[in-house]
Short mmCIF file of C-alpha atoms in Angstrom, two decimals:
data_model
loop_
_atom_site.label_atom_id
_atom_site.label_comp_id
_atom_site.label_asym_id
_atom_site.label_seq_id
_atom_site.Cartn_x
_atom_site.Cartn_y
_atom_site.Cartn_z
CA MET A 994 0.31 -0.17 0.13
CA LYS A 995 1.53 3.64 -1.21
CA TYR A 996 1.11 5.87 1.70
CA GLN A 997 0.19 10.30 0.38
CA THR A 998 1.91 11.51 3.75
CA ASN A 999 5.15 10.43 5.91
CA ASN A 1000 3.97 12.53 8.81
CA PRO A 1001 4.37 9.38 11.44
CA ARG A 1002 1.52 10.35 13.63
CA GLU A 1003 -1.01 10.17 10.37
CA LEU A 1004 0.90 7.00 9.70
CA ALA A 1005 -0.37 5.42 13.17
CA VAL A 1006 -3.85 6.84 13.42
CA ARG A 1007 -4.26 5.04 9.65
CA THR A 1008 -2.26 1.68 11.25
CA LEU A 1009 -4.16 2.35 14.52
CA MET A 1010 -8.05 1.81 11.89
CA ARG A 1011 -6.66 -1.16 10.77
CA THR A 1012 -5.42 -3.00 14.03
CA SER A 1013 -8.59 -2.24 15.97
CA ASN A 1014 -10.54 -4.36 12.74
CA GLY A 1015 -8.15 -6.95 13.00
CA SER A 1016 -4.66 -6.93 11.59
CA TYR A 1017 -1.73 -7.40 13.23
CA SER A 1018 -0.19 -5.06 15.04
CA ASN A 1019 4.12 -5.55 13.69
CA LEU A 1020 2.45 -6.69 10.86
CA GLN A 1021 0.94 -3.80 9.36
CA ILE A 1022 3.77 -1.85 11.10
CA ASN A 1023 6.77 -2.93 9.52
CA SER A 1024 4.30 -2.64 5.58
CA VAL A 1025 3.65 1.03 6.69
CA ILE A 1026 8.08 1.85 7.56
CA GLU A 1027 9.46 -0.31 3.78
CA SER A 1028 5.90 1.28 2.30
CA THR A 1029 7.35 4.92 3.55
CA SER A 1030 9.91 7.56 3.54
CA MET A 1031 10.33 8.63 7.21
CA SER A 1032 13.09 9.15 8.91
CA ASP A 1033 14.41 6.75 12.15
CA VAL A 1034 13.16 9.17 14.67
CA ASP A 1035 9.46 9.43 12.61
CA LYS A 1036 9.96 5.08 12.63
CA GLY A 1037 10.59 5.51 15.66
CA LEU A 1038 7.48 7.80 17.40
CA PHE A 1039 5.25 5.72 14.86
CA THR A 1040 5.75 2.62 15.71
CA THR A 1041 5.73 4.33 19.99
CA ILE A 1042 2.36 5.18 19.34
CA VAL A 1043 0.77 2.62 16.87
CA TYR A 1044 2.21 0.05 20.07
CA GLY A 1045 0.95 2.72 22.95
CA VAL A 1046 -2.43 3.13 22.22
CA ILE A 1047 -2.88 -0.70 22.04
CA GLN A 1048 -0.95 -1.61 25.34
CA HIS A 1049 -2.96 1.79 26.91
CA ARG A 1050 -6.35 0.72 24.61
CA LEU A 1051 -9.10 0.37 27.20
CA THR A 1052 -7.61 3.31 30.10
CA LEU A 1053 -7.34 5.96 27.33
CA GLU A 1054 -11.22 4.95 26.55
CA TYR A 1055 -12.08 5.20 29.99
CA GLN A 1056 -10.23 8.35 30.17
CA LEU A 1057 -11.64 10.16 26.99
CA ALA A 1058 -15.76 8.66 27.73
CA PRO A 1059 -16.28 12.14 29.86
CA PHE A 1060 -15.14 14.09 26.72
CA ILE A 1061 -18.19 12.36 24.09
CA LYS A 1062 -21.17 12.68 24.07
CA GLU A 1063 -22.38 10.55 21.45
CA PRO A 1064 -19.58 7.96 20.61
CA GLU A 1065 -21.59 6.06 18.12
CA LYS A 1066 -21.82 9.08 16.13
CA THR A 1067 -18.49 10.04 16.16
CA GLU A 1068 -16.26 8.36 13.19
CA ASN A 1069 -13.15 5.69 14.62
CA TRP A 1070 -10.47 7.26 13.08
CA VAL A 1071 -11.35 10.33 15.16
CA LYS A 1072 -11.24 8.42 18.25
CA GLU A 1073 -8.38 6.76 17.32
CA LEU A 1074 -6.02 10.48 16.54
CA LEU A 1075 -7.69 11.28 19.95
CA TYR A 1076 -5.83 7.54 21.32
CA SER A 1077 -2.66 8.70 20.14
CA ALA A 1078 -2.88 12.55 21.05
CA MET A 1079 -3.77 11.68 25.15
CA TYR A 1080 -1.11 8.78 25.24
CA GLN A 1081 1.47 10.70 23.96
CA LEU A 1082 0.42 13.40 25.97
CA GLN A 1083 0.60 11.05 29.32
CA TYR A 1084 3.26 8.83 28.31
CA LEU A 1085 6.21 10.32 26.26
CA ASP A 1086 7.56 12.95 28.46
CA ARG A 1087 9.26 14.73 25.74
CA VAL A 1088 7.56 15.54 23.63
CA PRO A 1089 5.41 19.44 23.52
CA LYS A 1090 2.15 19.51 24.34
CA ARG A 1091 1.33 22.14 21.22
CA ALA A 1092 3.30 19.99 18.74
CA ILE A 1093 1.06 16.35 20.42
CA PHE A 1094 -2.40 19.05 19.75
CA ASP A 1095 -1.51 21.22 16.80
CA GLU A 1096 -0.26 17.23 14.75
CA SER A 1097 -3.45 16.63 15.93
CA ILE A 1098 -5.64 18.74 14.92
CA LYS A 1099 -4.16 19.40 11.41
CA ILE A 1100 -4.11 15.74 10.44
CA ALA A 1101 -8.46 16.94 12.31
CA LYS A 1102 -8.86 18.60 8.84
CA SER A 1103 -6.50 16.50 6.30
CA MET A 1104 -7.89 12.99 7.16
CA GLY A 1105 -12.14 14.92 7.72
CA HIS A 1106 -13.06 18.64 6.56
CA ASP A 1107 -12.79 21.90 9.38
CA GLY A 1108 -15.69 20.43 11.66
CA THR A 1109 -13.48 17.14 12.51
CA ARG A 1110 -11.00 19.47 13.54
CA ARG A 1111 -13.40 21.63 15.35
CA PHE A 1112 -14.99 18.65 16.95
CA VAL A 1113 -11.01 17.60 18.46
CA THR A 1114 -10.11 21.03 19.11
CA GLY A 1115 -12.31 21.58 21.29
CA ILE A 1116 -12.21 17.88 22.69
CA LEU A 1117 -7.90 18.61 23.06
CA HIS A 1118 -9.33 22.05 24.86
CA GLN A 1119 -11.85 20.24 27.58
CA MET A 1120 -8.90 18.26 28.21
CA ASP A 1121 -5.99 20.59 28.57
CA ARG A 1122 -8.59 22.19 31.08
CA LYS A 1123 -10.14 20.22 33.33
CA GLY A 1124 -7.66 17.09 32.78
CA LEU A 1125 -8.05 13.25 32.67
CA SER A 1126 -9.62 10.49 34.97
CA ASN A 1127 -7.29 9.30 37.48
CA PRO A 1128 -8.32 5.44 37.48
CA SER A 1129 -6.57 4.95 40.61
CA ASP A 1130 -10.22 6.19 41.42
CA ILE A 1131 -12.19 3.63 40.72
CA LYS A 1132 -13.21 2.21 44.06
CA ASP A 1133 -13.86 -1.26 41.91
CA PRO A 1134 -11.06 -3.77 41.89
CA LEU A 1135 -11.41 -6.10 39.25
CA GLU A 1136 -12.23 -2.64 37.37
CA ARG A 1137 -9.59 -1.22 38.55
CA LEU A 1138 -6.83 -2.66 37.82
CA SER A 1139 -8.80 -3.96 34.01
CA ILE A 1140 -8.65 0.48 32.85
CA GLN A 1141 -4.86 1.14 34.98
CA THR A 1142 -3.51 -1.92 32.77
CA SER A 1143 -5.81 -2.00 30.18
CA VAL A 1144 -6.54 -5.75 30.24
CA PRO A 1145 -9.93 -7.15 29.88
CA GLN A 1146 -11.68 -7.90 33.02
CA TRP A 1147 -12.68 -11.65 32.69
CA LEU A 1148 -9.00 -12.12 32.03
CA VAL A 1149 -7.67 -10.38 35.16
CA LYS A 1150 -10.64 -12.41 37.03
CA LEU A 1151 -9.04 -15.40 35.95
CA VAL A 1152 -5.13 -15.37 36.18
CA SER A 1153 -6.12 -13.18 40.00
CA ASP A 1154 -8.26 -16.78 40.62
CA GLN A 1155 -5.72 -19.09 39.72
CA LEU A 1156 -2.45 -17.29 40.47
CA GLY A 1157 -3.98 -14.36 43.09
CA GLU A 1158 -4.42 -10.76 42.99
CA LYS A 1159 -1.04 -9.87 43.85
CA LYS A 1160 0.84 -12.55 40.74
CA ALA A 1161 -2.20 -10.58 38.77
CA ALA A 1162 -1.52 -7.63 39.09
CA THR A 1163 2.51 -7.68 38.66
CA ILE A 1164 2.05 -10.26 35.69
CA PHE A 1165 -0.60 -7.54 33.44
CA ARG A 1166 1.89 -4.26 35.05
CA SER A 1167 4.73 -5.26 33.67
CA LEU A 1168 2.35 -5.86 30.10
CA ASN A 1169 3.90 -2.16 28.76
CA ARG A 1170 7.45 -2.31 29.19
CA ALA A 1171 9.56 -3.35 26.15
CA PRO A 1172 9.59 -5.72 24.94
CA LYS A 1173 13.57 -6.85 24.74
CA GLN A 1174 15.85 -6.86 21.43
CA SER A 1175 17.04 -10.96 21.77
CA VAL A 1176 18.71 -13.65 20.09
CA ARG A 1177 19.39 -17.49 19.63
CA VAL A 1178 22.97 -17.91 18.59
CA ASN A 1179 22.93 -20.37 15.62
CA LYS A 1180 25.50 -22.99 17.22
CA HIS A 1181 25.61 -24.78 13.93
CA LYS A 1182 27.56 -21.91 12.38
CA ILE A 1183 29.19 -19.70 15.20
CA SER A 1184 29.54 -20.38 18.73
CA LYS A 1185 28.24 -18.54 22.11
CA SER A 1186 31.07 -16.45 22.85
CA ASP A 1187 32.53 -15.54 18.95
CA LEU A 1188 29.40 -13.62 18.45
CA LEU A 1189 29.91 -11.79 21.62
CA GLY A 1190 32.63 -11.27 21.01
CA GLN A 1191 31.70 -9.96 16.87
CA LEU A 1192 28.26 -8.30 17.96
CA SER A 1193 30.21 -6.03 20.32
CA LYS A 1194 32.62 -5.01 18.46
CA ALA A 1195 28.72 -3.63 16.68
CA GLY A 1196 28.13 -1.79 19.13
CA PHE A 1197 24.70 -4.52 19.52
CA ASP A 1198 26.20 -4.50 22.90
CA PRO A 1199 24.73 -8.25 24.66
CA HIS A 1200 24.81 -9.86 27.59
CA PRO A 1201 23.77 -13.27 28.02
CA SER A 1202 20.61 -14.18 28.76
CA GLU A 1203 19.71 -15.65 32.40
CA VAL A 1204 17.37 -17.23 30.76
CA ALA A 1205 18.53 -19.23 28.18
CA SER A 1206 21.67 -20.99 28.02
CA GLU A 1207 21.48 -20.53 23.81
CA GLY A 1208 20.43 -16.53 24.23
CA LEU A 1209 21.43 -12.77 24.06
CA VAL A 1210 19.41 -10.13 25.09
CA LEU A 1211 20.33 -7.06 22.68
CA GLU A 1212 20.61 -3.69 23.79
CA LYS A 1213 21.89 -1.20 21.09
CA GLY A 1214 20.52 -1.40 17.46
CA GLN A 1215 18.66 -3.05 15.56
CA VAL A 1216 19.85 -7.01 14.89
CA LEU A 1217 17.59 -7.84 12.04
CA HIS A 1218 18.92 -5.01 9.59
CA SER A 1219 22.48 -6.84 10.29
CA SER A 1220 24.31 -9.00 8.46
CA PHE A 1221 24.19 -11.39 11.70
CA PHE A 1222 21.09 -12.07 10.87
CA ASP A 1223 20.99 -12.55 6.14
CA ASP A 1224 23.92 -14.87 7.34
CA GLY A 1225 22.27 -16.94 9.48
CA LEU A 1226 25.07 -16.65 13.48
CA VAL A 1227 21.32 -15.60 14.87
CA ALA A 1228 17.30 -16.60 14.95
CA ILE A 1229 15.63 -13.92 16.56
CA GLN A 1230 13.56 -15.87 19.13
CA ASP A 1231 12.16 -14.63 23.04
CA GLU A 1232 13.95 -15.94 25.69
CA SER A 1233 11.61 -18.09 26.83
CA ALA A 1234 10.50 -19.97 23.69
CA MET A 1235 14.44 -20.83 23.76
CA LEU A 1236 13.14 -23.51 26.69
CA PRO A 1237 10.80 -26.38 25.76
CA VAL A 1238 13.98 -27.52 23.52
CA GLU A 1239 16.58 -25.80 25.49
CA SER A 1240 14.52 -29.01 27.68
CA MET A 1241 14.72 -31.58 25.15
CA PRO A 1242 17.09 -34.93 25.52
CA ILE A 1243 18.62 -34.40 22.30
CA LYS A 1244 20.94 -36.49 21.17
CA ALA A 1245 22.49 -35.99 17.65
CA ASP A 1246 20.92 -38.74 16.06
CA ASP A 1247 17.60 -38.34 17.42
CA LEU A 1248 14.16 -38.72 14.44
CA ILE A 1249 12.30 -35.78 16.32
CA LEU A 1250 8.73 -34.81 15.71
CA ASP A 1251 8.07 -31.19 15.78
CA ALA A 1252 3.67 -31.72 15.83
CA CYS A 1253 3.36 -27.68 15.07
CA SER A 1254 6.39 -26.45 13.68
CA ALA A 1255 5.73 -22.75 11.85
CA PRO A 1256 6.77 -19.90 12.00
CA GLY A 1257 9.95 -22.26 12.49
CA GLY A 1258 12.10 -21.00 15.47
CA LYS A 1259 11.55 -24.18 17.48
CA THR A 1260 12.52 -26.25 14.51
CA THR A 1261 15.68 -24.52 13.63
CA GLN A 1262 17.06 -24.73 17.10
CA ILE A 1263 15.70 -28.77 17.60
CA ALA A 1264 18.32 -29.17 14.08
CA ALA A 1265 21.05 -26.97 15.33
CA ASN A 1266 21.24 -30.07 18.12
CA LEU A 1267 21.24 -32.78 15.65
CA LYS A 1268 24.08 -33.91 13.54
CA GLU A 1269 22.70 -37.43 11.84
CA GLY A 1270 19.28 -36.75 12.65
CA ARG A 1271 16.51 -35.45 11.54
CA VAL A 1272 13.35 -33.50 12.94
CA VAL A 1273 10.07 -33.78 10.98
CA ALA A 1274 8.28 -30.44 11.23
CA LEU A 1275 4.73 -30.17 10.72
CA ASP A 1276 1.82 -27.14 10.45
CA ILE A 1277 -1.67 -27.26 8.67
CA HIS A 1278 -0.49 -24.58 6.65
CA GLN A 1279 1.67 -24.70 3.40
CA ASN A 1280 2.29 -21.18 3.42
CA LYS A 1281 3.74 -21.22 6.93
CA LEU A 1282 6.11 -23.40 6.34
CA ARG A 1283 7.58 -21.30 3.22
CA ASN A 1284 8.79 -19.71 6.32
CA VAL A 1285 9.78 -23.02 8.83
CA ASN A 1286 11.67 -24.04 5.54
CA HIS A 1287 12.91 -20.46 4.31
CA ASN A 1288 14.03 -20.15 8.58
CA ALA A 1289 15.81 -23.98 7.94
CA GLN A 1290 17.81 -22.28 4.41
CA ARG A 1291 18.93 -19.10 6.37
CA LEU A 1292 20.39 -20.20 9.05
CA GLY A 1293 22.26 -23.29 7.40
CA LEU A 1294 20.57 -25.97 8.22
CA SER A 1295 17.98 -27.51 5.18
CA GLU A 1296 19.46 -31.25 5.59
CA ARG A 1297 18.91 -31.74 8.92
CA VAL A 1298 14.87 -30.12 9.02
CA GLU A 1299 12.08 -32.41 6.43
CA THR A 1300 8.73 -30.58 6.68
CA HIS A 1301 5.23 -31.42 5.94
CA ALA A 1302 1.43 -29.80 5.47
CA LEU A 1303 -0.80 -31.79 8.12
CA ASP A 1304 -2.88 -31.14 10.58
CA ALA A 1305 -0.59 -33.07 13.80
CA ARG A 1306 -4.12 -34.77 14.56
CA GLN A 1307 -4.17 -36.34 11.60
CA VAL A 1308 -0.18 -37.97 12.00
CA ASP A 1309 -1.26 -41.13 12.51
CA GLU A 1310 -1.92 -41.07 7.92
CA GLN A 1311 1.46 -39.61 6.59
CA PHE A 1312 3.69 -41.70 9.61
CA ASP A 1313 1.98 -45.04 10.73
CA ASP A 1314 5.12 -46.84 10.72
CA GLU A 1315 7.67 -44.46 11.70
CA PHE A 1316 8.74 -43.86 16.09
CA PHE A 1317 10.51 -41.16 17.25
CA ASP A 1318 12.97 -40.21 20.09
CA HIS A 1319 11.25 -37.39 21.15
CA ILE A 1320 8.33 -34.74 19.46
CA LEU A 1321 7.52 -32.05 20.82
CA VAL A 1322 4.08 -30.13 20.65
CA ASP A 1323 4.60 -26.33 20.96
CA ALA A 1324 1.22 -25.69 20.92
CA PRO A 1325 -1.66 -23.46 19.29
CA CYS A 1326 -2.53 -20.98 22.31
CA THR A 1327 -4.72 -18.17 22.97
CA GLY A 1328 -1.02 -16.18 23.20
CA PHE A 1329 -1.29 -14.43 25.86
CA GLY A 1330 2.42 -14.56 27.36
CA LEU A 1331 2.86 -12.86 23.88
CA MET A 1332 1.50 -9.84 25.66
CA ARG A 1333 4.03 -7.21 25.32
CA ARG A 1334 4.95 -8.30 21.84
CA LYS A 1335 1.38 -8.07 20.57
CA PRO A 1336 -0.54 -6.25 23.06
CA GLU A 1337 -3.67 -6.64 20.67
CA ILE A 1338 -4.49 -10.78 21.72
CA ARG A 1339 -5.16 -9.23 25.15
CA TYR A 1340 -8.30 -7.87 23.71
CA ASP A 1341 -9.03 -10.43 20.84
CA LYS A 1342 -9.38 -13.15 22.75
CA THR A 1343 -12.56 -14.77 25.33
CA MET A 1344 -13.06 -17.25 27.79
CA ALA A 1345 -14.65 -19.47 24.42
CA ASP A 1346 -11.16 -19.28 23.05
CA VAL A 1347 -9.23 -20.94 25.84
CA ASN A 1348 -11.48 -24.00 26.68
CA HIS A 1349 -11.93 -24.41 22.82
CA LEU A 1350 -7.79 -23.87 22.24
CA ALA A 1351 -7.86 -26.37 25.78
CA GLU A 1352 -9.97 -29.03 23.49
CA ILE A 1353 -7.30 -28.31 20.13
CA GLN A 1354 -4.55 -29.18 22.24
CA GLY A 1355 -5.93 -32.65 23.78
CA GLN A 1356 -6.41 -33.77 20.83
CA ILE A 1357 -3.27 -32.55 19.45
CA LEU A 1358 -1.60 -34.84 22.39
CA ALA A 1359 -3.27 -37.49 21.78
CA ALA A 1360 -2.82 -38.05 18.22
CA VAL A 1361 0.66 -37.50 18.54
CA ALA A 1362 0.97 -39.87 21.68
CA TYR A 1363 1.62 -43.28 19.91
CA LYS A 1364 4.39 -41.59 17.89
CA VAL A 1365 7.37 -42.10 20.09
CA LYS A 1366 9.62 -44.70 20.76
CA PRO A 1367 8.57 -46.48 24.51
CA GLY A 1368 11.93 -44.11 26.82
CA GLY A 1369 11.19 -41.31 24.34
CA THR A 1370 9.46 -38.46 25.63
CA ILE A 1371 6.92 -35.76 24.69
CA THR A 1372 7.90 -32.26 25.64
CA TYR A 1373 4.23 -29.89 26.59
CA SER A 1374 4.87 -25.94 25.47
CA THR A 1375 2.68 -23.24 25.09
CA CYS A 1376 2.59 -19.02 25.51
CA THR A 1377 0.28 -18.93 26.99
CA ILE A 1378 -0.36 -18.34 31.31
CA VAL A 1379 -3.66 -20.35 32.17
CA ARG A 1380 -3.88 -23.06 33.89
CA GLN A 1381 -6.31 -24.80 30.95
CA GLU A 1382 -4.60 -24.46 28.46
CA ASN A 1383 -1.71 -25.31 30.51
CA GLN A 1384 -1.74 -28.09 33.65
CA GLY A 1385 -5.42 -28.20 32.88
CA VAL A 1386 -4.15 -30.26 29.22
CA ILE A 1387 -1.31 -32.09 30.41
CA ALA A 1388 -3.42 -33.53 33.78
CA LYS A 1389 -6.55 -34.29 31.99
CA PHE A 1390 -4.08 -36.58 29.06
CA ILE A 1391 -1.83 -38.53 31.97
CA ASP A 1392 -5.11 -39.63 32.83
CA ALA A 1393 -6.09 -40.64 29.65
CA HIS A 1394 -3.04 -41.88 28.94
CA PRO A 1395 -1.17 -43.64 31.61
CA GLU A 1396 1.42 -45.17 30.08
CA PHE A 1397 3.20 -41.49 30.64
CA GLU A 1398 4.18 -40.17 33.37
CA VAL A 1399 4.80 -35.98 33.79
CA GLN A 1400 9.12 -36.22 34.65
CA PRO A 1401 10.88 -32.57 36.15
CA THR A 1402 11.57 -30.32 32.94
CA LYS A 1403 15.23 -29.42 32.85
CA THR A 1404 16.76 -25.83 32.17
CA ASP A 1405 20.55 -25.33 31.65
CA MET A 1406 19.88 -22.20 34.00
CA ASP A 1407 17.98 -24.85 36.61
CA LEU A 1408 15.18 -22.43 36.42
CA LYS A 1409 12.69 -23.40 38.82
CA THR A 1410 9.55 -25.96 38.43
CA ASP A 1411 6.44 -25.43 39.82
CA GLU A 1412 5.31 -28.94 42.44
CA ASN A 1413 4.21 -31.46 39.51
CA GLY A 1414 8.10 -30.61 38.18
CA MET A 1415 6.02 -28.35 35.25
CA LEU A 1416 7.94 -24.50 34.33
CA ASN A 1417 5.91 -21.93 34.48
CA ILE A 1418 8.05 -19.14 33.46
CA TYR A 1419 5.28 -15.49 33.93
CA PRO A 1420 5.73 -12.10 31.41
CA ASP A 1421 7.30 -10.49 35.18
CA ASP A 1422 9.28 -13.24 35.96
CA PHE A 1423 12.04 -11.92 34.09
CA ASP A 1424 10.79 -10.01 31.13
CA SER A 1425 9.98 -12.27 29.26
CA ASP A 1426 7.25 -13.86 27.11
CA GLY A 1427 4.80 -16.02 29.37
CA PHE A 1428 5.57 -19.74 28.46
CA PHE A 1429 4.97 -22.94 29.94
CA VAL A 1430 6.91 -26.25 29.69
CA CYS A 1431 6.14 -29.82 30.55
CA SER A 1432 7.91 -32.76 29.85
CA MET A 1433 6.95 -36.48 29.44
CA VAL A 1434 7.88 -40.23 29.23
CA ARG A 1435 6.76 -42.74 27.84
CA LYS A 1436 7.23 -45.43 29.90
CA SER A 1437 9.22 -48.63 28.72
#
């Protein structure tokens, strides 16, 4: 899509309109940056506004409500424009108020007409005179935390009931901190120590992850646009996302099934641990497998990766006589552990989605159960933080398959597991993504 402007604030409003209609924020942001000629400073402002408004949407809706008498008659893009101005006023210290007001009023006229300009001008001046309401004044504790952290009430209640109100509050308050830039060392091509040295010389200011042994956190730069990425020395992956594979007892000649592989981060992580072995990667969508193959090729691991477009629940149809040393089920889930990186997730899902996905997760586990050799393991992981998709799925699976037993999930950093040996990483623990990992062995 071509844009008629390079104004970062107007582009932010247009992008927010698309994300509010269901588009993924990260894809829309990348598309806009690639299609315009904004300066690096403007790209930063544009990205910050888009993510910031999505992260704080419930807070901003609550604060805007007293100023709009007939919200149903106000166009959505005008609301997005006002949200973007409110976000800048409250959360961006270095942007002068006059610049925010002047730019917002200009956008109101350019995207609308003179009446829109007057409407937006009037509301901005009202906000300036009266001030914005403080969510801390909300009396109901559930509603207060929901509006303060911009997380829907049903999800606040669910996590509070499962983990306690204090833990839920620290999780949700952590979500609006900027995500870290983390990468996984491609040990097939380079050692961790050599990569650290080269990244340091290039000015990325790297340091080893406290979560995953193959992880590095970069404090500066954009590694995606560097030779380190192009040459396949690194894979861009969150620290927590490296743990499921790290916990697997992989040997160099193993045959391993990655039942839900796209986009291929864990597939290539498995492949980097193999020599004579191979990893069979499944995904229900053929187009997503292209990403898996592309990532494997970039990292120099194609010979160890075999892809098949197949629903993991039908694994027996294609692999009726093949058995695997280990199986990874990184199951499709609600993704509530990713809310820092994908803030719109919190608004898109419902309790019905939780229950539906838990059924699918159980079906996948049941389908692959007899494709692992006796003595082999199934590693089950999700990037969500709710029990229905994690401990609940495991409990039902073990009850129906007594030939499997849970064994303690082991990580290189010796991360603490729960009383049943399962690993729960929450977004506030290390400022990484939320993840769940459970290791199960098929008894001989």
